[in-house]
JSON list of C-alpha atoms in Angstrom, two decimals:
[
{"chain": "A", "resi": 207, "resn": "LYS", "atom": "CA", "xyz": [-6.64, -5.66, -16.35]},
{"chain": "A", "resi": 208, "resn": "GLN", "atom": "CA", "xyz": [-4.49, -2.89, -14.93]},
{"chain": "A", "resi": 209, "resn": "GLU", "atom": "CA", "xyz": [-0.90, -3.82, -14.23]},
{"chain": "A", "resi": 210, "resn": "VAL", "atom": "CA", "xyz": [1.73, -1.65, -12.56]},
{"chain": "A", "resi": 211, "resn": "THR", "atom": "CA", "xyz": [5.43, -2.21, -13.17]},
{"chain": "A", "resi": 212, "resn": "GLN", "atom": "CA", "xyz": [8.44, -0.69, -11.48]},
{"chain": "A", "resi": 213, "resn": "ILE", "atom": "CA", "xyz": [11.85, -1.08, -13.05]},
{"chain": "A", "resi": 214, "resn": "PRO", "atom": "CA", "xyz": [14.50, -1.56, -11.80]},
{"chain": "A", "resi": 215, "resn": "ALA", "atom": "CA", "xyz": [13.67, -3.73, -8.79]},
{"chain": "A", "resi": 216, "resn": "ALA", "atom": "CA", "xyz": [16.78, -2.42, -7.02]},
{"chain": "A", "resi": 217, "resn": "LEU", "atom": "CA", "xyz": [19.04, 0.58, -7.44]},
{"chain": "A", "resi": 218, "resn": "SER", "atom": "CA", "xyz": [22.24, 1.77, -5.74]},
{"chain": "A", "resi": 219, "resn": "VAL", "atom": "CA", "xyz": [23.29, 5.40, -6.10]},
{"chain": "A", "resi": 220, "resn": "PRO", "atom": "CA", "xyz": [26.11, 7.45, -4.50]},
{"chain": "A", "resi": 221, "resn": "GLU", "atom": "CA", "xyz": [25.04, 10.06, -1.99]},
{"chain": "A", "resi": 222, "resn": "GLY", "atom": "CA", "xyz": [24.34, 13.50, -3.42]},
{"chain": "A", "resi": 223, "resn": "GLU", "atom": "CA", "xyz": [23.19, 12.34, -6.83]},
{"chain": "A", "resi": 224, "resn": "ASN", "atom": "CA", "xyz": [19.81, 13.15, -8.30]},
{"chain": "A", "resi": 225, "resn": "LEU", "atom": "CA", "xyz": [17.85, 10.08, -9.30]},
{"chain": "A", "resi": 226, "resn": "VAL", "atom": "CA", "xyz": [14.65, 9.00, -11.01]},
{"chain": "A", "resi": 227, "resn": "LEU", "atom": "CA", "xyz": [12.43, 6.05, -10.13]},
{"chain": "A", "resi": 228, "resn": "ASN", "atom": "CA", "xyz": [10.06, 4.75, -12.77]},
{"chain": "A", "resi": 229, "resn": "CYS", "atom": "CA", "xyz": [6.51, 3.44, -12.66]},
{"chain": "A", "resi": 230, "resn": "SER", "atom": "CA", "xyz": [4.48, 2.29, -15.66]},
{"chain": "A", "resi": 231, "resn": "PHE", "atom": "CA", "xyz": [0.86, 1.17, -15.91]},
{"chain": "A", "resi": 232, "resn": "THR", "atom": "CA", "xyz": [-0.98, -0.60, -18.72]},
{"chain": "A", "resi": 233, "resn": "ASP", "atom": "CA", "xyz": [-4.35, 1.19, -18.67]},
{"chain": "A", "resi": 234, "resn": "SER", "atom": "CA", "xyz": [-4.36, 4.98, -18.92]},
{"chain": "A", "resi": 235, "resn": "ALA", "atom": "CA", "xyz": [-7.87, 5.18, -17.42]},
{"chain": "A", "resi": 236, "resn": "ILE", "atom": "CA", "xyz": [-6.75, 6.08, -13.92]},
{"chain": "A", "resi": 237, "resn": "TYR", "atom": "CA", "xyz": [-8.12, 8.47, -11.35]},
{"chain": "A", "resi": 238, "resn": "ASN", "atom": "CA", "xyz": [-4.87, 9.08, -9.49]},
{"chain": "A", "resi": 239, "resn": "LEU", "atom": "CA", "xyz": [-1.41, 7.70, -8.77]},
{"chain": "A", "resi": 240, "resn": "GLN", "atom": "CA", "xyz": [0.27, 7.54, -5.38]},
{"chain": "A", "resi": 241, "resn": "TRP", "atom": "CA", "xyz": [3.93, 7.12, -4.43]},
{"chain": "A", "resi": 242, "resn": "PHE", "atom": "CA", "xyz": [4.81, 5.46, -1.12]},
{"chain": "A", "resi": 243, "resn": "ARG", "atom": "CA", "xyz": [7.98, 4.84, 0.83]},
{"chain": "A", "resi": 244, "resn": "GLN", "atom": "CA", "xyz": [8.49, 1.67, 2.89]},
{"chain": "A", "resi": 245, "resn": "ASP", "atom": "CA", "xyz": [11.36, 1.22, 5.33]},
{"chain": "A", "resi": 246, "resn": "PRO", "atom": "CA", "xyz": [12.42, -2.33, 6.24]},
{"chain": "A", "resi": 247, "resn": "GLY", "atom": "CA", "xyz": [9.96, -3.94, 8.65]},
{"chain": "A", "resi": 248, "resn": "LYS", "atom": "CA", "xyz": [7.68, -0.90, 8.58]},
{"chain": "A", "resi": 249, "resn": "GLY", "atom": "CA", "xyz": [4.42, 0.17, 7.01]},
{"chain": "A", "resi": 250, "resn": "LEU", "atom": "CA", "xyz": [3.97, 2.36, 3.95]},
{"chain": "A", "resi": 251, "resn": "THR", "atom": "CA", "xyz": [4.26, 6.13, 4.16]},
{"chain": "A", "resi": 252, "resn": "SER", "atom": "CA", "xyz": [2.47, 8.20, 1.54]},
{"chain": "A", "resi": 253, "resn": "LEU", "atom": "CA", "xyz": [4.82, 10.58, -0.27]},
{"chain": "A", "resi": 254, "resn": "LEU", "atom": "CA", "xyz": [2.82, 12.14, -3.08]},
{"chain": "A", "resi": 255, "resn": "LEU", "atom": "CA", "xyz": [-0.61, 11.75, -4.65]},
{"chain": "A", "resi": 256, "resn": "ILE", "atom": "CA", "xyz": [-1.11, 12.94, -8.23]},
{"chain": "A", "resi": 257, "resn": "GLN", "atom": "CA", "xyz": [-4.62, 13.32, -9.61]},
{"chain": "A", "resi": 258, "resn": "SER", "atom": "CA", "xyz": [-5.16, 12.34, -13.26]},
{"chain": "A", "resi": 259, "resn": "SER", "atom": "CA", "xyz": [-5.67, 15.99, -14.20]},
{"chain": "A", "resi": 260, "resn": "GLN", "atom": "CA", "xyz": [-2.26, 16.96, -12.77]},
{"chain": "A", "resi": 261, "resn": "ARG", "atom": "CA", "xyz": [1.14, 16.69, -14.42]},
{"chain": "A", "resi": 262, "resn": "GLU", "atom": "CA", "xyz": [3.28, 16.80, -11.29]},
{"chain": "A", "resi": 263, "resn": "GLN", "atom": "CA", "xyz": [3.43, 17.18, -7.54]},
{"chain": "A", "resi": 264, "resn": "THR", "atom": "CA", "xyz": [6.31, 18.36, -5.37]},
{"chain": "A", "resi": 265, "resn": "SER", "atom": "CA", "xyz": [7.19, 17.84, -1.76]},
{"chain": "A", "resi": 266, "resn": "GLY", "atom": "CA", "xyz": [10.61, 19.03, -0.59]},
{"chain": "A", "resi": 267, "resn": "ARG", "atom": "CA", "xyz": [13.30, 17.16, -2.54]},
{"chain": "A", "resi": 268, "resn": "LEU", "atom": "CA", "xyz": [10.69, 14.92, -4.17]},
{"chain": "A", "resi": 269, "resn": "ASN", "atom": "CA", "xyz": [8.95, 15.57, -7.46]},
{"chain": "A", "resi": 270, "resn": "ALA", "atom": "CA", "xyz": [6.50, 13.15, -9.02]},
{"chain": "A", "resi": 271, "resn": "SER", "atom": "CA", "xyz": [5.32, 13.48, -12.60]},
{"chain": "A", "resi": 272, "resn": "LEU", "atom": "CA", "xyz": [2.47, 11.79, -14.42]},
{"chain": "A", "resi": 273, "resn": "ASP", "atom": "CA", "xyz": [2.02, 11.16, -18.13]},
{"chain": "A", "resi": 274, "resn": "LYS", "atom": "CA", "xyz": [-1.29, 9.40, -18.24]},
{"chain": "A", "resi": 275, "resn": "SER", "atom": "CA", "xyz": [-1.44, 8.94, -21.99]},
{"chain": "A", "resi": 276, "resn": "SER", "atom": "CA", "xyz": [1.84, 7.05, -22.06]},
{"chain": "A", "resi": 277, "resn": "GLY", "atom": "CA", "xyz": [1.14, 5.19, -18.82]},
{"chain": "A", "resi": 278, "resn": "ARG", "atom": "CA", "xyz": [4.16, 6.50, -16.96]},
{"chain": "A", "resi": 279, "resn": "SER", "atom": "CA", "xyz": [5.07, 8.22, -13.74]},
{"chain": "A", "resi": 280, "resn": "THR", "atom": "CA", "xyz": [8.46, 9.16, -12.36]},
{"chain": "A", "resi": 281, "resn": "LEU", "atom": "CA", "xyz": [9.62, 10.03, -8.88]},
{"chain": "A", "resi": 282, "resn": "TYR", "atom": "CA", "xyz": [12.57, 12.41, -8.90]},
{"chain": "A", "resi": 283, "resn": "ILE", "atom": "CA", "xyz": [14.71, 12.61, -5.77]},
{"chain": "A", "resi": 284, "resn": "ALA", "atom": "CA", "xyz": [17.11, 15.53, -5.64]},
{"chain": "A", "resi": 285, "resn": "ALA", "atom": "CA", "xyz": [20.43, 15.50, -3.77]},
{"chain": "A", "resi": 286, "resn": "SER", "atom": "CA", "xyz": [19.97, 11.96, -2.44]},
{"chain": "A", "resi": 287, "resn": "GLN", "atom": "CA", "xyz": [20.88, 11.17, 1.18]},
{"chain": "A", "resi": 288, "resn": "PRO", "atom": "CA", "xyz": [21.53, 7.86, 2.99]},
{"chain": "A", "resi": 289, "resn": "GLY", "atom": "CA", "xyz": [18.22, 8.41, 4.79]},
{"chain": "A", "resi": 290, "resn": "ASP", "atom": "CA", "xyz": [16.44, 8.08, 1.45]},
{"chain": "A", "resi": 291, "resn": "SER", "atom": "CA", "xyz": [17.34, 4.40, 1.39]},
{"chain": "A", "resi": 292, "resn": "ALA", "atom": "CA", "xyz": [14.04, 2.49, 1.35]},
{"chain": "A", "resi": 293, "resn": "THR", "atom": "CA", "xyz": [11.66, 0.72, -0.99]},
{"chain": "A", "resi": 294, "resn": "TYR", "atom": "CA", "xyz": [9.52, 3.04, -3.11]},
{"chain": "A", "resi": 295, "resn": "LEU", "atom": "CA", "xyz": [6.17, 1.81, -4.37]},
{"chain": "A", "resi": 296, "resn": "CYS", "atom": "CA", "xyz": [3.73, 3.35, -6.78]},
{"chain": "A", "resi": 297, "resn": "ALA", "atom": "CA", "xyz": [0.02, 2.56, -6.89]},
{"chain": "A", "resi": 298, "resn": "VAL", "atom": "CA", "xyz": [-2.69, 3.56, -9.33]},
{"chain": "A", "resi": 299, "resn": "ARG", "atom": "CA", "xyz": [-6.41, 3.91, -8.79]},
{"chain": "A", "resi": 300, "resn": "PRO", "atom": "CA", "xyz": [-8.26, 2.83, -11.93]},
{"chain": "A", "resi": 301, "resn": "SER", "atom": "CA", "xyz": [-11.12, 5.10, -12.98]},
{"chain": "A", "resi": 302, "resn": "ARG", "atom": "CA", "xyz": [-13.78, 2.44, -12.58]},
{"chain": "A", "resi": 303, "resn": "ASP", "atom": "CA", "xyz": [-12.60, 0.75, -9.41]},
{"chain": "A", "resi": 304, "resn": "ASP", "atom": "CA", "xyz": [-12.50, 1.50, -5.70]},
{"chain": "A", "resi": 305, "resn": "LYS", "atom": "CA", "xyz": [-9.25, -0.41, -5.27]},
{"chain": "A", "resi": 306, "resn": "ILE", "atom": "CA", "xyz": [-5.70, 0.66, -6.00]},
{"chain": "A", "resi": 307, "resn": "ILE", "atom": "CA", "xyz": [-3.15, -1.51, -7.78]},
{"chain": "A", "resi": 308, "resn": "PHE", "atom": "CA", "xyz": [0.41, -1.60, -6.46]},
{"chain": "A", "resi": 309, "resn": "GLY", "atom": "CA", "xyz": [3.70, -2.09, -8.23]},
{"chain": "A", "resi": 310, "resn": "LYS", "atom": "CA", "xyz": [6.25, -4.35, -6.59]},
{"chain": "A", "resi": 311, "resn": "GLY", "atom": "CA", "xyz": [8.52, -1.46, -5.71]},
{"chain": "A", "resi": 312, "resn": "THR", "atom": "CA", "xyz": [12.08, -0.30, -6.30]},
{"chain": "A", "resi": 313, "resn": "ARG", "atom": "CA", "xyz": [14.53, -0.94, -3.47]},
{"chain": "A", "resi": 314, "resn": "LEU", "atom": "CA", "xyz": [16.81, 2.11, -3.30]},
{"chain": "A", "resi": 315, "resn": "HIS", "atom": "CA", "xyz": [20.18, 2.13, -1.57]},
{"chain": "A", "resi": 316, "resn": "ILE", "atom": "CA", "xyz": [22.05, 5.42, -1.23]},
{"chain": "A", "resi": 317, "resn": "LEU", "atom": "CA", "xyz": [25.76, 4.81, -0.77]},
{"chain": "A", "resi": 318, "resn": "PRO", "atom": "CA", "xyz": [27.45, 7.11, 1.79]},
{"chain": "B", "resi": 62, "resn": "ASN", "atom": "CA", "xyz": [-3.77, 11.56, 16.48]},
{"chain": "B", "resi": 63, "resn": "ALA", "atom": "CA", "xyz": [-2.46, 8.00, 16.19]},
{"chain": "B", "resi": 64, "resn": "GLY", "atom": "CA", "xyz": [-3.56, 7.40, 12.57]},
{"chain": "B", "resi": 65, "resn": "VAL", "atom": "CA", "xyz": [-3.91, 3.69, 11.79]},
{"chain": "B", "resi": 66, "resn": "THR", "atom": "CA", "xyz": [-2.96, 1.24, 14.53]},
{"chain": "B", "resi": 67, "resn": "GLN", "atom": "CA", "xyz": [-2.65, -2.53, 14.27]},
{"chain": "B", "resi": 68, "resn": "THR", "atom": "CA", "xyz": [-2.30, -5.25, 16.88]},
{"chain": "B", "resi": 69, "resn": "PRO", "atom": "CA", "xyz": [-0.48, -7.49, 17.39]},
{"chain": "B", "resi": 70, "resn": "LYS", "atom": "CA", "xyz": [2.86, -6.56, 15.81]},
{"chain": "B", "resi": 71, "resn": "PHE", "atom": "CA", "xyz": [3.99, -10.18, 15.61]},
{"chain": "B", "resi": 72, "resn": "HIS", "atom": "CA", "xyz": [2.24, -13.51, 16.08]},
{"chain": "B", "resi": 73, "resn": "ILE", "atom": "CA", "xyz": [2.95, -17.19, 15.57]},
{"chain": "B", "resi": 74, "resn": "LEU", "atom": "CA", "xyz": [-0.07, -19.35, 14.87]},
{"chain": "B", "resi": 75, "resn": "LYS", "atom": "CA", "xyz": [-0.36, -23.10, 14.59]},
{"chain": "B", "resi": 76, "resn": "ILE", "atom": "CA", "xyz": [-1.96, -24.70, 11.54]},
{"chain": "B", "resi": 77, "resn": "GLY", "atom": "CA", "xyz": [-5.72, -24.91, 11.99]},
{"chain": "B", "resi": 78, "resn": "GLN", "atom": "CA", "xyz": [-5.92, -22.23, 14.67]},
{"chain": "B", "resi": 79, "resn": "SER", "atom": "CA", "xyz": [-7.90, -19.04, 14.25]},
{"chain": "B", "resi": 80, "resn": "MET", "atom": "CA", "xyz": [-7.15, -15.47, 15.19]},
{"chain": "B", "resi": 81, "resn": "THR", "atom": "CA", "xyz": [-8.22, -11.89, 14.63]},
{"chain": "B", "resi": 82, "resn": "LEU", "atom": "CA", "xyz": [-5.94, -9.09, 13.53]},
{"chain": "B", "resi": 83, "resn": "GLN", "atom": "CA", "xyz": [-7.08, -5.76, 14.87]},
{"chain": "B", "resi": 84, "resn": "CYS", "atom": "CA", "xyz": [-7.09, -2.45, 12.99]},
{"chain": "B", "resi": 85, "resn": "THR", "atom": "CA", "xyz": [-8.28, 0.93, 14.25]},
{"chain": "B", "resi": 86, "resn": "GLN", "atom": "CA", "xyz": [-8.15, 4.37, 12.69]},
{"chain": "B", "resi": 87, "resn": "ASP", "atom": "CA", "xyz": [-8.90, 7.68, 14.38]},
{"chain": "B", "resi": 88, "resn": "MET", "atom": "CA", "xyz": [-9.17, 9.86, 11.26]},
{"chain": "B", "resi": 89, "resn": "ASN", "atom": "CA", "xyz": [-12.90, 9.23, 10.71]},
{"chain": "B", "resi": 90, "resn": "HIS", "atom": "CA", "xyz": [-12.11, 7.70, 7.33]},
{"chain": "B", "resi": 91, "resn": "ASN", "atom": "CA", "xyz": [-14.87, 5.95, 5.45]},
{"chain": "B", "resi": 92, "resn": "TYR", "atom": "CA", "xyz": [-12.69, 3.50, 3.54]},
{"chain": "B", "resi": 93, "resn": "MET", "atom": "CA", "xyz": [-10.59, 0.79, 5.14]},
{"chain": "B", "resi": 94, "resn": "TYR", "atom": "CA", "xyz": [-8.47, -1.92, 3.55]},
{"chain": "B", "resi": 95, "resn": "TRP", "atom": "CA", "xyz": [-6.58, -5.08, 4.41]},
{"chain": "B", "resi": 96, "resn": "TYR", "atom": "CA", "xyz": [-3.51, -6.07, 2.38]},
{"chain": "B", "resi": 97, "resn": "ARG", "atom": "CA", "xyz": [-0.99, -8.82, 2.63]},
{"chain": "B", "resi": 98, "resn": "GLN", "atom": "CA", "xyz": [2.60, -8.39, 1.53]},
{"chain": "B", "resi": 99, "resn": "ASP", "atom": "CA", "xyz": [4.74, -11.34, 0.56]},
{"chain": "B", "resi": 100, "resn": "PRO", "atom": "CA", "xyz": [8.43, -11.06, -0.42]},
{"chain": "B", "resi": 101, "resn": "GLY", "atom": "CA", "xyz": [8.79, -10.14, -4.09]},
{"chain": "B", "resi": 102, "resn": "MET", "atom": "CA", "xyz": [5.03, -10.22, -4.63]},
{"chain": "B", "resi": 103, "resn": "GLY", "atom": "CA", "xyz": [3.94, -6.70, -3.78]},
{"chain": "B", "resi": 104, "resn": "LEU", "atom": "CA", "xyz": [0.76, -5.90, -1.88]},
{"chain": "B", "resi": 105, "resn": "LYS", "atom": "CA", "xyz": [-2.41, -7.85, -2.50]},
{"chain": "B", "resi": 106, "resn": "LEU", "atom": "CA", "xyz": [-5.81, -6.58, -1.38]},
{"chain": "B", "resi": 107, "resn": "ILE", "atom": "CA", "xyz": [-7.70, -9.04, 0.82]},
{"chain": "B", "resi": 108, "resn": "TYR", "atom": "CA", "xyz": [-10.87, -7.16, 1.75]},
{"chain": "B", "resi": 109, "resn": "TYR", "atom": "CA", "xyz": [-12.00, -3.58, 1.88]},
{"chain": "B", "resi": 110, "resn": "SER", "atom": "CA", "xyz": [-14.87, -1.56, 3.32]},
{"chain": "B", "resi": 111, "resn": "VAL", "atom": "CA", "xyz": [-16.46, 1.66, 2.09]},
{"chain": "B", "resi": 112, "resn": "GLY", "atom": "CA", "xyz": [-18.23, 2.36, 5.37]},
{"chain": "B", "resi": 113, "resn": "ALA", "atom": "CA", "xyz": [-19.65, 0.80, 8.51]},
{"chain": "B", "resi": 114, "resn": "GLY", "atom": "CA", "xyz": [-21.67, -2.29, 7.68]},
{"chain": "B", "resi": 115, "resn": "ILE", "atom": "CA", "xyz": [-20.29, -2.63, 4.14]},
{"chain": "B", "resi": 116, "resn": "THR", "atom": "CA", "xyz": [-17.45, -4.94, 3.11]},
{"chain": "B", "resi": 117, "resn": "ASP", "atom": "CA", "xyz": [-16.27, -6.36, -0.19]},
{"chain": "B", "resi": 118, "resn": "LYS", "atom": "CA", "xyz": [-13.74, -8.87, -1.41]},
{"chain": "B", "resi": 119, "resn": "GLY", "atom": "CA", "xyz": [-10.41, -7.93, -2.84]},
{"chain": "B", "resi": 120, "resn": "GLU", "atom": "CA", "xyz": [-7.99, -9.95, -4.91]},
{"chain": "B", "resi": 121, "resn": "VAL", "atom": "CA", "xyz": [-7.17, -12.70, -2.34]},
{"chain": "B", "resi": 122, "resn": "PRO", "atom": "CA", "xyz": [-10.10, -13.12, 0.11]},
{"chain": "B", "resi": 123, "resn": "ASN", "atom": "CA", "xyz": [-10.07, -16.91, 0.55]},
{"chain": "B", "resi": 124, "resn": "GLY", "atom": "CA", "xyz": [-9.37, -17.98, 4.13]},
{"chain": "B", "resi": 125, "resn": "TYR", "atom": "CA", "xyz": [-10.23, -14.59, 5.61]},
{"chain": "B", "resi": 126, "resn": "ASN", "atom": "CA", "xyz": [-13.27, -12.76, 6.91]},
{"chain": "B", "resi": 127, "resn": "VAL", "atom": "CA", "xyz": [-13.90, -9.18, 7.94]},
{"chain": "B", "resi": 128, "resn": "SER", "atom": "CA", "xyz": [-16.54, -7.08, 9.64]},
{"chain": "B", "resi": 129, "resn": "ARG", "atom": "CA", "xyz": [-17.05, -3.35, 9.96]},
{"chain": "B", "resi": 130, "resn": "SER", "atom": "CA", "xyz": [-19.43, -2.59, 12.79]},
{"chain": "B", "resi": 131, "resn": "THR", "atom": "CA", "xyz": [-17.96, 0.88, 13.45]},
{"chain": "B", "resi": 132, "resn": "THR", "atom": "CA", "xyz": [-16.20, 3.52, 11.38]},
{"chain": "B", "resi": 133, "resn": "GLU", "atom": "CA", "xyz": [-13.04, 3.13, 13.44]},
{"chain": "B", "resi": 134, "resn": "ASP", "atom": "CA", "xyz": [-12.50, -0.63, 13.50]},
{"chain": "B", "resi": 135, "resn": "PHE", "atom": "CA", "xyz": [-11.92, -3.17, 10.74]},
{"chain": "B", "resi": 136, "resn": "PRO", "atom": "CA", "xyz": [-10.79, -6.54, 12.16]},
{"chain": "B", "resi": 137, "resn": "LEU", "atom": "CA", "xyz": [-9.49, -9.32, 9.92]},
{"chain": "B", "resi": 138, "resn": "ARG", "atom": "CA", "xyz": [-10.34, -12.87, 10.94]},
{"chain": "B", "resi": 139, "resn": "LEU", "atom": "CA", "xyz": [-8.27, -15.88, 9.90]},
{"chain": "B", "resi": 140, "resn": "GLU", "atom": "CA", "xyz": [-10.10, -19.19, 10.20]},
{"chain": "B", "resi": 141, "resn": "LEU", "atom": "CA", "xyz": [-8.24, -22.50, 10.08]},
{"chain": "B", "resi": 142, "resn": "ALA", "atom": "CA", "xyz": [-4.84, -20.93, 9.52]},
{"chain": "B", "resi": 143, "resn": "ALA", "atom": "CA", "xyz": [-2.62, -22.43, 6.83]},
{"chain": "B", "resi": 144, "resn": "PRO", "atom": "CA", "xyz": [1.14, -21.97, 6.15]},
{"chain": "B", "resi": 145, "resn": "SER", "atom": "CA", "xyz": [0.21, -20.06, 2.97]},
{"chain": "B", "resi": 146, "resn": "GLN", "atom": "CA", "xyz": [-1.16, -17.32, 5.22]},
{"chain": "B", "resi": 147, "resn": "THR", "atom": "CA", "xyz": [2.29, -16.57, 6.59]},
{"chain": "B", "resi": 148, "resn": "SER", "atom": "CA", "xyz": [2.76, -12.95, 5.56]},
{"chain": "B", "resi": 149, "resn": "VAL", "atom": "CA", "xyz": [2.87, -9.35, 6.69]},
{"chain": "B", "resi": 150, "resn": "TYR", "atom": "CA", "xyz": [-0.60, -7.86, 6.96]},
{"chain": "B", "resi": 151, "resn": "PHE", "atom": "CA", "xyz": [-1.25, -4.16, 6.53]},
{"chain": "B", "resi": 152, "resn": "CYS", "atom": "CA", "xyz": [-4.38, -2.22, 7.28]},
{"chain": "B", "resi": 153, "resn": "ALA", "atom": "CA", "xyz": [-5.00, 1.12, 5.57]},
{"chain": "B", "resi": 154, "resn": "SER", "atom": "CA", "xyz": [-7.65, 3.81, 5.50]},
{"chain": "B", "resi": 155, "resn": "SER", "atom": "CA", "xyz": [-8.68, 6.73, 3.32]},
{"chain": "B", "resi": 156, "resn": "GLN", "atom": "CA", "xyz": [-11.42, 9.32, 3.34]},
{"chain": "B", "resi": 157, "resn": "SER", "atom": "CA", "xyz": [-12.65, 8.08, -0.02]},
{"chain": "B", "resi": 158, "resn": "SER", "atom": "CA", "xyz": [-11.29, 5.96, -2.86]},
{"chain": "B", "resi": 159, "resn": "TYR", "atom": "CA", "xyz": [-10.06, 9.21, -4.42]},
{"chain": "B", "resi": 160, "resn": "ASN", "atom": "CA", "xyz": [-7.89, 10.22, -1.48]},
{"chain": "B", "resi": 161, "resn": "GLU", "atom": "CA", "xyz": [-4.50, 9.01, -0.35]},
{"chain": "B", "resi": 162, "resn": "GLN", "atom": "CA", "xyz": [-4.32, 5.87, 1.75]},
{"chain": "B", "resi": 163, "resn": "PHE", "atom": "CA", "xyz": [-2.70, 5.84, 5.17]},
{"chain": "B", "resi": 164, "resn": "PHE", "atom": "CA", "xyz": [-1.13, 2.61, 6.38]},
{"chain": "B", "resi": 165, "resn": "GLY", "atom": "CA", "xyz": [-0.69, 0.99, 9.74]},
{"chain": "B", "resi": 166, "resn": "PRO", "atom": "CA", "xyz": [2.67, -0.47, 10.87]},
{"chain": "B", "resi": 167, "resn": "GLY", "atom": "CA", "xyz": [1.71, -4.04, 9.96]},
{"chain": "B", "resi": 168, "resn": "THR", "atom": "CA", "xyz": [1.33, -7.41, 11.65]},
{"chain": "B", "resi": 169, "resn": "ARG", "atom": "CA", "xyz": [3.92, -10.08, 10.89]},
{"chain": "B", "resi": 170, "resn": "LEU", "atom": "CA", "xyz": [2.15, -13.45, 11.05]},
{"chain": "B", "resi": 171, "resn": "THR", "atom": "CA", "xyz": [3.79, -16.85, 10.88]},
{"chain": "B", "resi": 172, "resn": "VAL", "atom": "CA", "xyz": [1.74, -20.03, 10.58]},
{"chain": "B", "resi": 173, "resn": "LEU", "atom": "CA", "xyz": [3.61, -23.21, 11.55]}
]
């Protein structure tokens, strides 16, 4: 059974620093992996979608990488800002399933 | 283009009552999903649909029902509400299971 883990559960970082959020999954047979952002009391906003054949995707200050064989993905945030404070979730779509599996998220706090 | 909309935003239900959470998407997506999010537990899939007239159970379907009579709408029905159904409910849609999912703003439901 596919399991998705995000460690740490919470992270505080001074403004301006570059940071990396981690996501690991137990079964490398995935079709794609998606990173989301969730602000308190709000829905999820899709940040990046990486297909299994890709190694990374970039959007502005965000870069997501995927190492399928080791079951890992990272979300790199450059030059962090207080507005980046949110919970970040990753989700994988197993190869033989229509449903995606979510991690529990990392709650990020950028200190001004 | 409103994306995925959900109503109501908040609701308090008494034990044993029933209600329907509404979800509509205007992106002509084939796939629609219902999740619940509980503190510290991540998102759990309740039901999903791959197209009008087709629905399937997710991880936690007990106590819920869905229907998909049109491409746009995917209502979630709670019958005989129980306190364990207190949660935040999110609806999402995607063009296919291979594409990114787009989420609605959520419905915060309390059962007392």
